[in-house]
Coordinates of C-alpha atoms in Angstrom, one line a residue:
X1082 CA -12.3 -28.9 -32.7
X1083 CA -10.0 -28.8 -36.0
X1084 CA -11.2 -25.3 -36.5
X1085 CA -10.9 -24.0 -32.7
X1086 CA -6.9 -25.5 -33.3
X1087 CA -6.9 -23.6 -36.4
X1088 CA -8.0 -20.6 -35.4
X1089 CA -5.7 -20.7 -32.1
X1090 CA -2.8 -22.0 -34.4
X1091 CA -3.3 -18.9 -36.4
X1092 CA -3.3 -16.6 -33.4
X1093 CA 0.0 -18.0 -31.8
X1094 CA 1.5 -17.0 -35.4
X1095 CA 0.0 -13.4 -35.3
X1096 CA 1.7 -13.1 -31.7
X1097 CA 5.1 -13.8 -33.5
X1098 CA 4.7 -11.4 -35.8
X1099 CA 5.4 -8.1 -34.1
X1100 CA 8.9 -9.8 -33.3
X1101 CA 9.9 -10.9 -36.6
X1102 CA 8.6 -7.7 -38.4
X1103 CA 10.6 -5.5 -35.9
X1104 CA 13.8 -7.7 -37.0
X1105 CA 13.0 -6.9 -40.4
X1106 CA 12.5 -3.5 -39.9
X1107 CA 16.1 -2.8 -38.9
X1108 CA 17.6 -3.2 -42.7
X1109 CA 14.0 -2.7 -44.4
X1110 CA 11.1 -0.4 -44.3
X1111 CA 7.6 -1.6 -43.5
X1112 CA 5.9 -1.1 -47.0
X1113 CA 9.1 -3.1 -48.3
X1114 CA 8.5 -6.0 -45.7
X1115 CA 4.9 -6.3 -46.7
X1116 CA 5.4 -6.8 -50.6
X1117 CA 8.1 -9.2 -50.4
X1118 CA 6.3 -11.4 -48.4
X1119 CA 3.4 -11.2 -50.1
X1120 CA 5.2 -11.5 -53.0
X1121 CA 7.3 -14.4 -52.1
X1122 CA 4.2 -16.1 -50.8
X1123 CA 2.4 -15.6 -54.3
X1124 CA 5.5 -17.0 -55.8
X1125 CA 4.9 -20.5 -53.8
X1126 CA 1.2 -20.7 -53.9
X1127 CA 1.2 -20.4 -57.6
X1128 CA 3.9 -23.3 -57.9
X1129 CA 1.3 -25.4 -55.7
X1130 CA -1.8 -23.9 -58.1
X1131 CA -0.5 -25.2 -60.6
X1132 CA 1.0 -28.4 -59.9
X1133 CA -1.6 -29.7 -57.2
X1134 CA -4.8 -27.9 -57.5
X1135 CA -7.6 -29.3 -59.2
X1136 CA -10.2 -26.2 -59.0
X1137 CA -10.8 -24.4 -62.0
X1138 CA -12.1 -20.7 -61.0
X1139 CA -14.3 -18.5 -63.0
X1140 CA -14.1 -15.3 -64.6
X1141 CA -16.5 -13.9 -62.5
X1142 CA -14.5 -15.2 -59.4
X1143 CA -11.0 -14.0 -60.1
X1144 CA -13.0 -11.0 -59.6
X1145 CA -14.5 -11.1 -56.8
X1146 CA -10.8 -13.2 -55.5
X1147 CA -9.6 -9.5 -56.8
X1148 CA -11.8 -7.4 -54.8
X1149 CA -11.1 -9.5 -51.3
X1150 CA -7.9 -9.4 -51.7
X1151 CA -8.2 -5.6 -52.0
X1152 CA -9.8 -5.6 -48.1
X1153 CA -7.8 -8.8 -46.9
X1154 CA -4.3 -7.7 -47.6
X1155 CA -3.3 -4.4 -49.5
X1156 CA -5.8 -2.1 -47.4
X1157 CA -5.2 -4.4 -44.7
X1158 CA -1.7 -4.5 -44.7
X1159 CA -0.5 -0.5 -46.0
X1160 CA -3.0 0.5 -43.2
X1161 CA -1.9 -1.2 -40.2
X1162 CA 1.9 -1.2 -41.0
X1163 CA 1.6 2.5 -42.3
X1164 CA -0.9 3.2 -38.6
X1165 CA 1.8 1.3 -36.4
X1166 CA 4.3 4.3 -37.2
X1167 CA 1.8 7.0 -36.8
X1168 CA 0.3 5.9 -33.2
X1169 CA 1.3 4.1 -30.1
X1170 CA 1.3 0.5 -29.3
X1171 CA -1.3 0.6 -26.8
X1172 CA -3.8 2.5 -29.5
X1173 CA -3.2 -0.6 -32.0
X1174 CA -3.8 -3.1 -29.8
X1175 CA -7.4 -1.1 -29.2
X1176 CA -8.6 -0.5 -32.7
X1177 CA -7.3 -3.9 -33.9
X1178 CA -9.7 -5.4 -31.2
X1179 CA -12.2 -3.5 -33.5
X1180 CA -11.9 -6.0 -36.1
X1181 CA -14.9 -8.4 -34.5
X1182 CA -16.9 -5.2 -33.7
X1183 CA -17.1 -4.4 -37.5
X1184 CA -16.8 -8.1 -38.9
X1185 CA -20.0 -8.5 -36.7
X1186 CA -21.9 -5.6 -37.8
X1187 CA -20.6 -5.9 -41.6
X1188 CA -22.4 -9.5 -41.7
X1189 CA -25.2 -8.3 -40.0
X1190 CA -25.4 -5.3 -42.6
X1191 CA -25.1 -8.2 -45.6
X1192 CA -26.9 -10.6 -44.1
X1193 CA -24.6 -13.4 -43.8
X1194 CA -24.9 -13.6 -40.4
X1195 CA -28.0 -12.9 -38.1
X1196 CA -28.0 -11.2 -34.4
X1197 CA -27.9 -13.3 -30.8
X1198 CA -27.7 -12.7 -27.4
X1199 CA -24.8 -15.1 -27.1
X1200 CA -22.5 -13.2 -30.1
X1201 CA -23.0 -9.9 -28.9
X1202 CA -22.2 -10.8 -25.3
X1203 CA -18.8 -12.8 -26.9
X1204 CA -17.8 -9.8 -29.1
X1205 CA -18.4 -7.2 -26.2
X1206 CA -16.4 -9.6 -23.3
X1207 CA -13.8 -10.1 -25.5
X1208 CA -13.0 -6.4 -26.6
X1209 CA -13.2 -5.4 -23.0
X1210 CA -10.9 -8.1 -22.0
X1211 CA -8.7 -6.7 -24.8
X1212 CA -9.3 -2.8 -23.5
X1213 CA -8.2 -4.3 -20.0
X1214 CA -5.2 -6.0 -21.0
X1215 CA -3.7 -2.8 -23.3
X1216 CA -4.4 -0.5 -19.9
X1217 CA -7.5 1.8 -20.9
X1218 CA -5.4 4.6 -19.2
X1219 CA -2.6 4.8 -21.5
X1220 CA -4.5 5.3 -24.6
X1221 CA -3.3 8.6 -26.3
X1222 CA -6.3 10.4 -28.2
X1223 CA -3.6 13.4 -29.0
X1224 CA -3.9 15.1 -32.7
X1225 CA -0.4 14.1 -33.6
X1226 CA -1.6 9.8 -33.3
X1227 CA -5.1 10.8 -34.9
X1228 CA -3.8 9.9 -38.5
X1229 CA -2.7 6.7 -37.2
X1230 CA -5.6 5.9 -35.4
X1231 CA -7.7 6.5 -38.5
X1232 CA -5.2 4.0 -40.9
X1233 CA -5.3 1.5 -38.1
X1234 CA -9.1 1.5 -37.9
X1235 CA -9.5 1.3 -42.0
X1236 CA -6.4 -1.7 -41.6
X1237 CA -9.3 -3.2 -39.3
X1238 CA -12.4 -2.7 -41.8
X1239 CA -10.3 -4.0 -44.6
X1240 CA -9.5 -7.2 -42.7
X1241 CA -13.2 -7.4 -41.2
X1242 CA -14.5 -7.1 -45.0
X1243 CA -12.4 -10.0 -46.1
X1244 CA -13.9 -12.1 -43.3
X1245 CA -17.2 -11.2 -44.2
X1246 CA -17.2 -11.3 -48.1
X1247 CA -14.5 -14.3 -48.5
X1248 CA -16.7 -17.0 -46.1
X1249 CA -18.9 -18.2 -49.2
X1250 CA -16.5 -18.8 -51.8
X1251 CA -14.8 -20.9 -49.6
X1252 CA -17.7 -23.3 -50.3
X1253 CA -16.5 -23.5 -53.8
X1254 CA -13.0 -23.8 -53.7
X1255 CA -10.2 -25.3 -51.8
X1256 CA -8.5 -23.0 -48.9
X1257 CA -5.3 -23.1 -50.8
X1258 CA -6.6 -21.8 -54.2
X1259 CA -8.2 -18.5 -52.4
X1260 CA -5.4 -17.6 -50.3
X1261 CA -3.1 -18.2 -53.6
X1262 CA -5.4 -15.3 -55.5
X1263 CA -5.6 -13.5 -52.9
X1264 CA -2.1 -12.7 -52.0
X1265 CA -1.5 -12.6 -56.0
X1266 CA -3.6 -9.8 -56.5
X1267 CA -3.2 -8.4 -53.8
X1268 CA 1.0 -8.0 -54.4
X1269 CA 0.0 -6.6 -57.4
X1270 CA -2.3 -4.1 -56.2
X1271 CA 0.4 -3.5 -53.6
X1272 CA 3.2 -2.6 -55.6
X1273 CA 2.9 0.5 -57.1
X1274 CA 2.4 1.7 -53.2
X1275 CA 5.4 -0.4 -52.1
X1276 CA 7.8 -0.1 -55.5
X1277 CA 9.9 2.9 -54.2
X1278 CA 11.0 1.1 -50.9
X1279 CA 11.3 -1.9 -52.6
X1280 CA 14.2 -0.8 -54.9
X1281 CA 15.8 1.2 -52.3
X1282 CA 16.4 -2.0 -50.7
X1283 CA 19.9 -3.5 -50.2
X1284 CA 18.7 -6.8 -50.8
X1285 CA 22.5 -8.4 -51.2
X1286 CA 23.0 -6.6 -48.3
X1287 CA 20.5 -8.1 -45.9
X1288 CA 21.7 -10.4 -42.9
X1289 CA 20.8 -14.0 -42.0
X1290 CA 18.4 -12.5 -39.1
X1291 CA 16.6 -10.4 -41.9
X1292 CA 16.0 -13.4 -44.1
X1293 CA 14.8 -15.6 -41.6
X1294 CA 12.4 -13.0 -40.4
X1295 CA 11.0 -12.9 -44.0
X1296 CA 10.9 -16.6 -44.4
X1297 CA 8.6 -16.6 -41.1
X1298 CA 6.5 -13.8 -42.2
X1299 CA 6.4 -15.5 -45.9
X1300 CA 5.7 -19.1 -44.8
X1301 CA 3.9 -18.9 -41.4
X1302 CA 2.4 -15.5 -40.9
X1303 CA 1.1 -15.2 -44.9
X1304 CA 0.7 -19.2 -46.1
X1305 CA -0.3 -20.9 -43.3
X1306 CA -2.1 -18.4 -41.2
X1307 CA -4.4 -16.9 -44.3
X1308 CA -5.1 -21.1 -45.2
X1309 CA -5.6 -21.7 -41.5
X1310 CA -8.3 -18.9 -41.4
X1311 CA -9.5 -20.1 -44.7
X1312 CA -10.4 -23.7 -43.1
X1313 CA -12.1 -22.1 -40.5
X1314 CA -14.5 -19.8 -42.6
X1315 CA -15.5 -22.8 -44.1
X1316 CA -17.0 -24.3 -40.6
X1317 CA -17.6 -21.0 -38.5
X1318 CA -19.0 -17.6 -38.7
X1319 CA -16.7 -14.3 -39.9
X1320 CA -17.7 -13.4 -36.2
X1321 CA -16.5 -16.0 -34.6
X1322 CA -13.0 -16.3 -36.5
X1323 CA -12.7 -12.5 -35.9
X1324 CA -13.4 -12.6 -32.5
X1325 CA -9.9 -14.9 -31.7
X1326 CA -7.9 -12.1 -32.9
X1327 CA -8.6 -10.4 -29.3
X1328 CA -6.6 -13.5 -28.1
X1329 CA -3.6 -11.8 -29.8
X1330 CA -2.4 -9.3 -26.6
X1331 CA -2.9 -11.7 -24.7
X1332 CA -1.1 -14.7 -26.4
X1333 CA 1.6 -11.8 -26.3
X1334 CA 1.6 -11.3 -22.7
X1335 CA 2.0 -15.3 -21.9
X1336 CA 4.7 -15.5 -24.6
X1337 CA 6.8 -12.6 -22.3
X1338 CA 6.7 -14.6 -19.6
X1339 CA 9.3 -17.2 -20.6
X1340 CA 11.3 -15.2 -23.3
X1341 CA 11.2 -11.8 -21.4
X1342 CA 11.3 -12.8 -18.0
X1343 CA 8.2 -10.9 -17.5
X1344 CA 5.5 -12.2 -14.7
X1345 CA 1.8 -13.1 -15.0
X1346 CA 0.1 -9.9 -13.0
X1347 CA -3.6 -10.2 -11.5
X1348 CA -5.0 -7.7 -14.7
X1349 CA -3.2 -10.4 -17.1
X1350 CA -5.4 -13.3 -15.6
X1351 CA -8.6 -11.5 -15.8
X1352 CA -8.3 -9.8 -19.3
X1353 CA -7.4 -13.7 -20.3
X1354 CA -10.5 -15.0 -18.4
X1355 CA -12.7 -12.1 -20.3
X1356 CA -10.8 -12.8 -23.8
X1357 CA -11.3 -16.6 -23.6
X1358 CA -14.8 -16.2 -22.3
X1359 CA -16.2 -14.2 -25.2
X1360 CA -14.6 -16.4 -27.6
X1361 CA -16.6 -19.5 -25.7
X1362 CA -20.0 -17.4 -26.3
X1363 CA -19.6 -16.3 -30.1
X1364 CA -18.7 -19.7 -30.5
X1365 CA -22.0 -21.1 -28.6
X1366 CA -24.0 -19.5 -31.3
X1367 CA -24.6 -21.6 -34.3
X1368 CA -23.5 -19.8 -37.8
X1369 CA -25.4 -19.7 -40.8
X1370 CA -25.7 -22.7 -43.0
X1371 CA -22.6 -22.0 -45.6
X1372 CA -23.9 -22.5 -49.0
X1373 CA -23.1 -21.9 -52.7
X1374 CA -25.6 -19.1 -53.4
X1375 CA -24.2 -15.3 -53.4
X1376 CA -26.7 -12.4 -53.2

């Protein structure tokens, strides 16, 4: 139960997201957005590393902490943010539903995870509850989104990676300690991408909307939801904590309802009973035993 509340916990976050990046985005520019928070965030977790933690990592660990943080957040992040301007909504709502897809067939591919009828049939009703929801007749395939497309769909493999890779060492270490390393190397590997928006920032400049916006996406959307996500890898499958990002859209759509006025339509209702209903059969299917051991 704790990580099905986790898991939805971190969803309802991501649905905020959008929002408070698009209030950001009026005085700063996406790249910009990204390293501060990540940044900010590193700032904190280290404080907590080193006053509360009690894990002591390895040598060979900060490297492999290194390498996922390359897949988890700077791929991730520069991908999707730089995608989103490139292509339409309705496209990143599509290829983000990827992410179980490839989280799926990357474990499969390692081994971490092994094949059932159950998964597949969870993954497959999920992203076509997701296709559903975005309107499978608006999706623009035109040349001029096509470079968009593409960054959106390596932001996806990057995230899918981290799933996949980051699950065991979770075994090792408390939740806390990863995320910390991981959005610590992953603002520095983010920087030198990020560094020219970053000082053409008007930082005095910002207003109270902008800074509360980047408190969110510090505190919520990079702290909690990365440790929320952690705790769940250490009980369920990368699969299964993939496959409630397809809950996103429609988390979205409810979340209209009262703060846009919008209604609950009849293709709503169906995409959610799809969504919901492939999340109930990955998680039917019993993950792997989590372990130590690396290959």
């Amino acid at each position: 139960m704790v990580t099905h509340l986790s898991l939805m916990a971190v969803q309802v976050i991501f649905a905020v997201f959008p929002i408070a990046a698009k209030i950001a985005f009026r005085e700063m520019s996406p790249w910009s957005v990204a390293w501060v928070r990540l940044a900010a965030a590193s700032v904190i977790l280290l404080v907590w590393f080193g006053v509360f933690s009690r894990d002591r990592v390895t040598r060979l660990d900060y490297g492999k902490l290194a390498l996922f943080s390359l897949f988890g957040v700077t791929i991730n992040q520069l991908c999707y943010l730089k995608g989103l301007s490139l292509t339409t909504a309705i496209n990143a709502t599509i290829l983000v539903g990827m992410i179980p897809v490839f989280t799926f067939l990357m474990a499969l591919a390692l081994r971490r995870e092994d094949a059932g009828l159950l998964k597949v049939a969870g993954i497959v009703l999920a992203f076509v509850g997701v296709f559903l929801l975005a309107g499978p007749g608006m999706i623009s395939m035109e040349t001029e989104h096509a470079l968009g497309n593409i960054l959106l769909l390596c932001g996806a493999f990057g995230y899918s990676a981290y799933l996949v890779l980051a699950r065991r060492i979770m075994s090792r270490y408390h939740p806390m300690t990863v995320v910390t390393w991981i959005f610590v190397f992953g603002s520095i590997a983010m920087l030198p991408f990020a560094w020219g928006e970053v000082r053409a920032t008007d930082f005095p400049g910002l207003s109270r909307s902008t800074w509360v916006s980047l408190a969110f996406l510090t505190v919520l959307a990079s702290i909690v939801a990365y440790y929320l996500t952690g705790v769940a890898l250490k009980q369920a499958s990368a699969t299964l904590v993939a496959v409630y990002i397809c809950t996103q859209p429609i988390l979205v759509a409810i979340l209209a309802v009262p703060l846009l006025g919008e209604t609950i339509t009849w293709t709503m209702g169906i995409a959610a009973i799809l969504i919901f209903g492939g999340v109930v059969l990955t998680a039917a299917h019993r993950p792997p035993i989590l372990t130590d051991v690396e290959p």
